[in-house]
Amino acid sequence: MRKLPGSALMLLCGVLHAEDVQLVWNPNTEPALAGYKLYQGTEPRKYTTSTDVGKTTTFKVTGLQRGIHYFAVTAYDFSRVESDYSNEVRVAIDPPGQPFPAPAVRTVGNAATIAWETVRPSAVRIDYGPTVAYGSSVSSGSVFTLKHTLGLTGLAPATTYHYRTVCRDDAGNVTITGDMVFTTPADATAPIAATFYYPRTVGPSENRMYTGVAFVNLDSGPALLTFRPWAGAGTLSPGIRILNAGEQIAVLDVEILGESTAVQESAGWVEVNSTTARMFGFFMSFDHALSSLEGSTLLRSPVTGLLFPSLVAERMPQLMLANPRETPAGVTLEFLGTNGTVLRSVSLGIGAAAAVSVPSPVVFSHVRATSDTPVVGFQVLERPGDWKAFLPAQSFGSGATVLWGLQYVHGDFWHSHVTLVNTGPTADTVSLRWVADDGTQIGQARSLSIPANGGAVVADPGEFGVGGDTIRQGYIEIRSAVARIAGSVTIHDEAAGRFATALPLISQPASLLVVPHVASDGTYFTGLAVANPSDADTRFTVELRGADGNLRSSVSETLAARKRKARLVTELFPELSSQSVLSGYLRIVADRPVVAFAVFGTHDLSLFSAIPAQAVQ
């Protein structure tokens, strides 16, 4: 009889009662196999008891006492000749001097989160209930990590709950803590104050796509975030997080929705409900090879009228529409030309809690979508084989007479273009000024006549009277007399096709803005650009805050009228140059309203994505 295969014995977190564990091992496939013996002891490789379990490959051990227990299994043949021991597995039942801090419990309304760390990567579970019999459990799945946060929902108010953690590390060892307790607040109400939506994308199995999310709670008290997957993401499970005042989280969403290789391939949409309206966030989609990265602010409330600005003709966009309601939606898509005429009209239905993806049937300027049920949408701007960018759909009422395109750059491999849409019933002449960082005008002002419901694209620096390969950058100021204008600006690598990113045009400067995440190390950078569109100087402060909300550093500068300052965070805060910062956020506080955006990417520019700073009301 040969020795069992290496790592044959594997403990699962199948703890049925406080002192019970379920053991599972790989079968021995030799024809002479007669059965298995399970050995048990309280010291490594010193076993005091054995149990003949027959030919079963799973066995439940009950009545374990507090302390450390060791297990191994052997196989025997019909002559009772045993194999060598399998690998040994350690099980800790409420061990003294546990090698990780006590869990941190947070409660909001009828929900709680329990967070803790383990010294080895582990898959974890929490058993909980109103008594030491527990009765309910929640698991992280099968991915092994060092930091763990699990959410409990549907809790009764003013109730003491018992719980324990069950952790299986990457060597198969199991640690089961003793009983611990927490008490829920008397007021279990936590009404929803804001709702966000974002799409999840998938890629080929050899290069999976991941979705990361970042949220900041700028309220004065704790807030509950509830993540609900839908519209194709049904293999994921709902999850929660609780953020104290000023705190931030930045995680892969599978860490909240369910950790397994399978769920990382689940496309669809995710709805995030917040108990505070002062919650801000965005999402990033990237692939396993880190060859593509694109993000966007999160969509807020669904609407019945959406506007999708377009790209130039050779890069046809795709529309993503989702219906988060429990009733079907009837949607009409109107594909319009630059002259405002409808080139094609398409009617479609979207089922309850469902989504559709619509490729463009014609070359068009922009798309209007009207629905009998509120919906949300994204525009996917793509050049196949090169880059992909997300642009959130805008509501019909989002147009304004004064707007800013936050970045416009040409020269070398950089290329930008601005898309303009006249959302109103009256034709108008729109003026565009390309403003350099020093506040001077680049070239000449550009005037465009845009028909009612029509559109225009400005993609050539020659339209401003400048040319050559010199890199010029700044922002675009857009003004109309009466027409309400909407649109976007897109920046991409025209030569190598490494990246593209899109920003909506901004119409509302603000005195307090937030960038919900910072990433800066030897691979990644974060940049920030702040522009003062007014005719008077402003004083602004950039605060770097940690994930705990505490102020790490700040810098204040004066920004003259019409000027813009663009810096890497390592230029704003030189002390970060030798540090790895992969969490935290930026707050921009100004004495006059400003506009701002952040860029995230790699130092070799293989990845590049822009996110507008979000105004805090």
GROMACS .gro file of N, CA and C in nm, residues 259-336:
model
  234
  259GLU      N    1  -1.661   3.579  -0.268
  259GLU     CA    2  -1.525   3.560  -0.316
  259GLU      C    3  -1.507   3.421  -0.374
  260SER      N    4  -1.501   3.412  -0.504
  260SER     CA    5  -1.466   3.287  -0.569
  260SER      C    6  -1.425   3.318  -0.712
  261THR      N    7  -1.354   3.227  -0.774
  261THR     CA    8  -1.313   3.247  -0.912
  261THR      C    9  -1.434   3.261  -1.002
  262ALA      N   10  -1.539   3.185  -0.973
  262ALA     CA   11  -1.656   3.186  -1.061
  262ALA      C   12  -1.723   3.322  -1.062
  263VAL      N   13  -1.738   3.387  -0.944
  263VAL     CA   14  -1.813   3.511  -0.943
  263VAL      C   15  -1.738   3.624  -1.012
  264GLN      N   16  -1.608   3.613  -1.026
  264GLN     CA   17  -1.536   3.718  -1.094
  264GLN      C   18  -1.573   3.725  -1.242
  265GLU      N   19  -1.640   3.621  -1.293
  265GLU     CA   20  -1.682   3.621  -1.432
  265GLU      C   21  -1.829   3.656  -1.447
  266SER      N   22  -1.893   3.704  -1.338
  266SER     CA   23  -2.035   3.735  -1.342
  266SER      C   24  -2.057   3.877  -1.392
  267ALA      N   25  -2.110   3.890  -1.513
  267ALA     CA   26  -2.144   4.022  -1.565
  267ALA      C   27  -2.277   4.064  -1.505
  268GLY      N   28  -2.323   4.181  -1.545
  268GLY     CA   29  -2.451   4.230  -1.495
  268GLY      C   30  -2.434   4.366  -1.432
  269TRP      N   31  -2.521   4.398  -1.338
  269TRP     CA   32  -2.522   4.528  -1.272
  269TRP      C   33  -2.526   4.508  -1.122
  270VAL      N   34  -2.482   4.611  -1.049
  270VAL     CA   35  -2.488   4.610  -0.904
  270VAL      C   36  -2.555   4.740  -0.858
  271GLU      N   37  -2.651   4.725  -0.767
  271GLU     CA   38  -2.717   4.839  -0.703
  271GLU      C   39  -2.660   4.854  -0.563
  272VAL      N   40  -2.624   4.975  -0.526
  272VAL     CA   41  -2.569   5.003  -0.393
  272VAL      C   42  -2.659   5.105  -0.325
  273ASN      N   43  -2.720   5.066  -0.214
  273ASN     CA   44  -2.805   5.156  -0.136
  273ASN      C   45  -2.727   5.209  -0.017
  274SER      N   46  -2.739   5.339   0.007
  274SER     CA   47  -2.669   5.405   0.117
  274SER      C   48  -2.770   5.470   0.210
  275THR      N   49  -2.740   5.465   0.340
  275THR     CA   50  -2.828   5.531   0.438
  275THR      C   51  -2.792   5.678   0.456
  276THR      N   52  -2.695   5.728   0.379
  276THR     CA   53  -2.666   5.871   0.378
  276THR      C   54  -2.657   5.920   0.235
  277ALA      N   55  -2.703   6.043   0.212
  277ALA     CA   56  -2.690   6.105   0.080
  277ALA      C   57  -2.550   6.160   0.058
  278ARG      N   58  -2.471   6.170   0.165
  278ARG     CA   59  -2.335   6.224   0.152
  278ARG      C   60  -2.234   6.109   0.137
  279MET      N   61  -2.269   6.017   0.051
  279MET     CA   62  -2.181   5.907   0.012
  279MET      C   63  -2.135   5.931  -0.131
  280PHE      N   64  -2.007   5.912  -0.157
  280PHE     CA   65  -1.951   5.941  -0.289
  280PHE      C   66  -1.862   5.824  -0.330
  281GLY      N   67  -1.866   5.792  -0.461
  281GLY     CA   68  -1.786   5.679  -0.504
  281GLY      C   69  -1.771   5.671  -0.655
  282PHE      N   70  -1.689   5.576  -0.699
  282PHE     CA   71  -1.675   5.546  -0.840
  282PHE      C   72  -1.632   5.401  -0.853
  283PHE      N   73  -1.629   5.352  -0.977
  283PHE     CA   74  -1.587   5.215  -1.002
  283PHE      C   75  -1.480   5.213  -1.109
  284MET      N   76  -1.400   5.107  -1.106
  284MET     CA   77  -1.296   5.085  -1.207
  284MET      C   78  -1.309   4.941  -1.258
  285SER      N   79  -1.297   4.925  -1.388
  285SER     CA   80  -1.297   4.793  -1.450
  285SER      C   81  -1.159   4.771  -1.510
  286PHE      N   82  -1.097   4.657  -1.478
  286PHE     CA   83  -0.963   4.629  -1.529
  286PHE      C   84  -0.946   4.479  -1.547
  287ASP      N   85  -0.849   4.441  -1.629
  287ASP     CA   86  -0.830   4.300  -1.657
  287ASP      C   87  -0.713   4.243  -1.578
  288HIS      N   88  -0.707   4.109  -1.577
  288HIS     CA   89  -0.606   4.037  -1.498
  288HIS      C   90  -0.465   4.073  -1.543
  289ALA      N   91  -0.448   4.096  -1.672
  289ALA     CA   92  -0.315   4.128  -1.725
  289ALA      C   93  -0.277   4.274  -1.706
  290LEU      N   94  -0.370   4.354  -1.650
  290LEU     CA   95  -0.350   4.498  -1.635
  290LEU      C   96  -0.313   4.564  -1.768
  291SER      N   97  -0.386   4.523  -1.872
  291SER     CA   98  -0.367   4.584  -2.003
  291SER      C   99  -0.477   4.684  -2.035
  292SER      N  100  -0.582   4.687  -1.953
  292SER     CA  101  -0.689   4.784  -1.975
  292SER      C  102  -0.744   4.830  -1.840
  293LEU      N  103  -0.782   4.956  -1.834
  293LEU     CA  104  -0.837   5.016  -1.714
  293LEU      C  105  -0.931   5.126  -1.755
  294GLU      N  106  -1.052   5.124  -1.702
  294GLU     CA  107  -1.143   5.235  -1.726
  294GLU      C  108  -1.242   5.242  -1.612
  295GLY      N  109  -1.278   5.363  -1.576
  295GLY     CA  110  -1.370   5.382  -1.466
  295GLY      C  111  -1.465   5.496  -1.491
  296SER      N  112  -1.553   5.516  -1.396
  296SER     CA  113  -1.652   5.621  -1.408
  296SER      C  114  -1.712   5.647  -1.270
  297THR      N  115  -1.771   5.764  -1.256
  297THR     CA  116  -1.853   5.786  -1.139
  297THR      C  117  -1.974   5.693  -1.146
  298LEU      N  118  -2.035   5.669  -1.033
  298LEU     CA  119  -2.150   5.580  -1.027
  298LEU      C  120  -2.276   5.654  -1.073
  299LEU      N  121  -2.366   5.579  -1.134
  299LEU     CA  122  -2.496   5.636  -1.171
  299LEU      C  123  -2.581   5.651  -1.046
  300ARG      N  124  -2.660   5.756  -1.043
  300ARG     CA  125  -2.751   5.774  -0.930
  300ARG      C  126  -2.893   5.736  -0.973
  301SER      N  127  -2.991   5.818  -0.942
  301SER     CA  128  -3.131   5.780  -0.961
  301SER      C  129  -3.164   5.750  -1.107
  302PRO      N  130  -3.239   5.643  -1.134
  302PRO     CA  131  -3.288   5.615  -1.270
  302PRO      C  132  -3.380   5.727  -1.317
  303VAL      N  133  -3.385   5.747  -1.449
  303VAL     CA  134  -3.470   5.851  -1.508
  303VAL      C  135  -3.540   5.793  -1.630
  304THR      N  136  -3.642   5.864  -1.678
  304THR     CA  137  -3.718   5.818  -1.795
  304THR      C  138  -3.663   5.877  -1.925
  305GLY      N  139  -3.570   5.972  -1.917
  305GLY     CA  140  -3.510   6.030  -2.038
  305GLY      C  141  -3.360   6.035  -2.027
  306LEU      N  142  -3.289   5.968  -2.119
  306LEU     CA  143  -3.144   5.961  -2.116
  306LEU      C  144  -3.086   6.016  -2.246
  307LEU      N  145  -2.967   6.073  -2.235
  307LEU     CA  146  -2.894   6.125  -2.350
  307LEU      C  147  -2.758   6.058  -2.356
  308PHE      N  148  -2.722   6.003  -2.473
  308PHE     CA  149  -2.592   5.940  -2.496
  308PHE      C  150  -2.518   6.021  -2.601
  309PRO      N  151  -2.418   6.102  -2.561
  309PRO     CA  152  -2.333   6.165  -2.662
  309PRO      C  153  -2.252   6.056  -2.735
  310SER      N  154  -2.201   6.087  -2.853
  310SER     CA  155  -2.132   5.987  -2.934
  310SER      C  156  -1.987   6.023  -2.956
  311LEU      N  157  -1.915   5.932  -3.019
  311LEU     CA  158  -1.780   5.955  -3.067
  311LEU      C  159  -1.783   5.982  -3.217
  312VAL      N  160  -1.663   6.002  -3.274
  312VAL     CA  161  -1.656   6.017  -3.419
  312VAL      C  162  -1.694   5.885  -3.485
  313ALA      N  163  -1.728   5.890  -3.611
  313ALA     CA  164  -1.797   5.781  -3.678
  313ALA      C  165  -1.723   5.648  -3.676
  314GLU      N  166  -1.588   5.650  -3.689
  314GLU     CA  167  -1.520   5.521  -3.703
  314GLU      C  168  -1.510   5.445  -3.572
  315ARG      N  169  -1.556   5.506  -3.462
  315ARG     CA  170  -1.551   5.437  -3.332
  315ARG      C  171  -1.693   5.432  -3.278
  316MET      N  172  -1.768   5.336  -3.325
  316MET     CA  173  -1.910   5.329  -3.294
  316MET      C  174  -1.932   5.285  -3.149
  317PRO      N  175  -2.010   5.360  -3.074
  317PRO     CA  176  -2.032   5.324  -2.935
  317PRO      C  177  -2.139   5.215  -2.920
  318GLN      N  178  -2.141   5.156  -2.803
  318GLN     CA  179  -2.241   5.059  -2.766
  318GLN      C  180  -2.315   5.112  -2.645
  319LEU      N  181  -2.446   5.094  -2.642
  319LEU     CA  182  -2.527   5.146  -2.533
  319LEU      C  183  -2.562   5.033  -2.436
  320MET      N  184  -2.545   5.059  -2.307
  320MET     CA  185  -2.584   4.966  -2.202
  320MET      C  186  -2.700   5.028  -2.126
  321LEU      N  187  -2.816   4.961  -2.127
  321LEU     CA  188  -2.935   5.009  -2.058
  321LEU      C  189  -2.978   4.906  -1.956
  322ALA      N  190  -3.016   4.952  -1.836
  322ALA     CA  191  -3.056   4.860  -1.731
  322ALA      C  192  -3.181   4.913  -1.662
  323ASN      N  193  -3.270   4.820  -1.629
  323ASN     CA  194  -3.395   4.851  -1.561
  323ASN      C  195  -3.391   4.792  -1.421
  324PRO      N  196  -3.368   4.875  -1.318
  324PRO     CA  197  -3.359   4.822  -1.182
  324PRO      C  198  -3.495   4.797  -1.116
  325ARG      N  199  -3.604   4.833  -1.183
  325ARG     CA  200  -3.737   4.821  -1.122
  325ARG      C  201  -3.790   4.678  -1.134
  326GLU      N  202  -3.897   4.653  -1.061
  326GLU     CA  203  -3.959   4.520  -1.060
  326GLU      C  204  -4.066   4.505  -1.167
  327THR      N  205  -4.080   4.605  -1.255
  327THR     CA  206  -4.174   4.598  -1.367
  327THR      C  207  -4.096   4.620  -1.497
  328PRO      N  208  -4.139   4.559  -1.608
  328PRO     CA  209  -4.069   4.576  -1.735
  328PRO      C  210  -4.070   4.720  -1.782
  329ALA      N  211  -3.974   4.754  -1.866
  329ALA     CA  212  -3.964   4.890  -1.920
  329ALA      C  213  -3.972   4.884  -2.072
  330GLY      N  214  -4.048   4.977  -2.130
  330GLY     CA  215  -4.051   4.995  -2.274
  330GLY      C  216  -3.967   5.116  -2.312
  331VAL      N  217  -3.867   5.097  -2.397
  331VAL     CA  218  -3.770   5.202  -2.428
  331VAL      C  219  -3.770   5.230  -2.578
  332THR      N  220  -3.765   5.358  -2.614
  332THR     CA  221  -3.747   5.400  -2.752
  332THR      C  222  -3.614   5.473  -2.765
  333LEU      N  223  -3.532   5.426  -2.858
  333LEU     CA  224  -3.402   5.487  -2.885
  333LEU      C  225  -3.410   5.564  -3.015
  334GLU      N  226  -3.374   5.691  -3.012
  334GLU     CA  227  -3.369   5.774  -3.132
  334GLU      C  228  -3.223   5.808  -3.161
  335PHE      N  229  -3.175   5.762  -3.276
  335PHE     CA  230  -3.039   5.791  -3.320
  335PHE      C  231  -3.044   5.915  -3.409
  336LEU      N  232  -2.982   6.024  -3.363
  336LEU     CA  233  -2.994   6.153  -3.431
  336LEU      C  234  -2.864   6.190  -3.501
   0.00000   0.00000   0.00000
